[in-house]
Amino acid sequence: MQKASETHSSRLVDELEHLAGYDPRRDAGERYHYDPEAAEHAVRFFAECLTHVVGEFSDKRFELLPFQAALVSTMFGWKDRETGLRRYRSCWLEIPRKNGKTTLAAGLALYLLYCDGEDGAQVVSAAADREQAALCFETAKGMVEKDDMLSGASTVYRRAITFGATRSTYRPVSADAYTKHGL
């Protein structure tokens, strides 16, 4: 009998195929496998740790919509069988204006900062100009400040959030500072 989390995770993968026409199982081969616990962990992080900070949902927990849960579970649930590393290292997402791209991106950045387990990780929000790059960061900063556990484990600066347990940092960067080699 399948565990409830495996059934739920499988439905999330099916949801992604239905909405986006993409089936990650199709080309997984023998190299990749789906880890329902890793997928569920990522989805739960949003609801358990993150709070909306702007708009009509301000001060409400971040419950992912079905398409968002499908995306998050796919990004973090698929692993390389040999290395255990995530199958997907980047994601291209197109959503019309005013549909929560910034909030979702802020949540993803925070998940990578706190839960990826990489020592010295450098998580960045990149955009064409400084103001645009700051939007996602400011949303994430507000989410951290609203959660006692995250804020207690972090140091929040004007333009960076650091997580001491892994010596990791999240910061916004912009293309208008073309001299930022390395970032």
PDB file of C-alpha atoms in Angstrom, residues 1-11 14 25 34 36-37:
ATOM      1  CA  MET A   1       0.000   0.000   0.000  1.00  0.00           C
ATOM      2  CA  GLN A   2       1.318   3.468  -0.913  1.00  0.00           C
ATOM      3  CA  LYS A   3       2.002   5.990   1.811  1.00  0.00           C
ATOM      4  CA  ALA A   4      -0.280   9.039   1.812  1.00  0.00           C
ATOM      5  CA  SER A   5       2.670  11.341   1.028  1.00  0.00           C
ATOM      6  CA  GLU A   6       3.608   9.253  -2.023  1.00  0.00           C
ATOM      7  CA  THR A   7       0.036   9.390  -3.338  1.00  0.00           C
ATOM      8  CA  HIS A   8      -0.182  13.148  -2.717  1.00  0.00           C
ATOM      9  CA  SER A   9       3.205  13.753  -4.343  1.00  0.00           C
ATOM     10  CA  SER A  10       2.247  11.660  -7.349  1.00  0.00           C
ATOM     11  CA  ARG A  11      -0.889  13.777  -7.741  1.00  0.00           C
ATOM     12  CA  ASP A  14       0.272  14.732 -12.417  1.00  0.00           C
ATOM     13  CA  ARG A  25       8.686  10.833 -15.371  1.00  0.00           C
ATOM     14  CA  TYR A  34      11.175  10.864  -7.186  1.00  0.00           C
ATOM     15  CA  PRO A  36       8.137  12.094  -2.043  1.00  0.00           C
ATOM     16  CA  GLU A  37       9.511  13.021   1.395  1.00  0.00           C
TER      17      GLU A  37
END
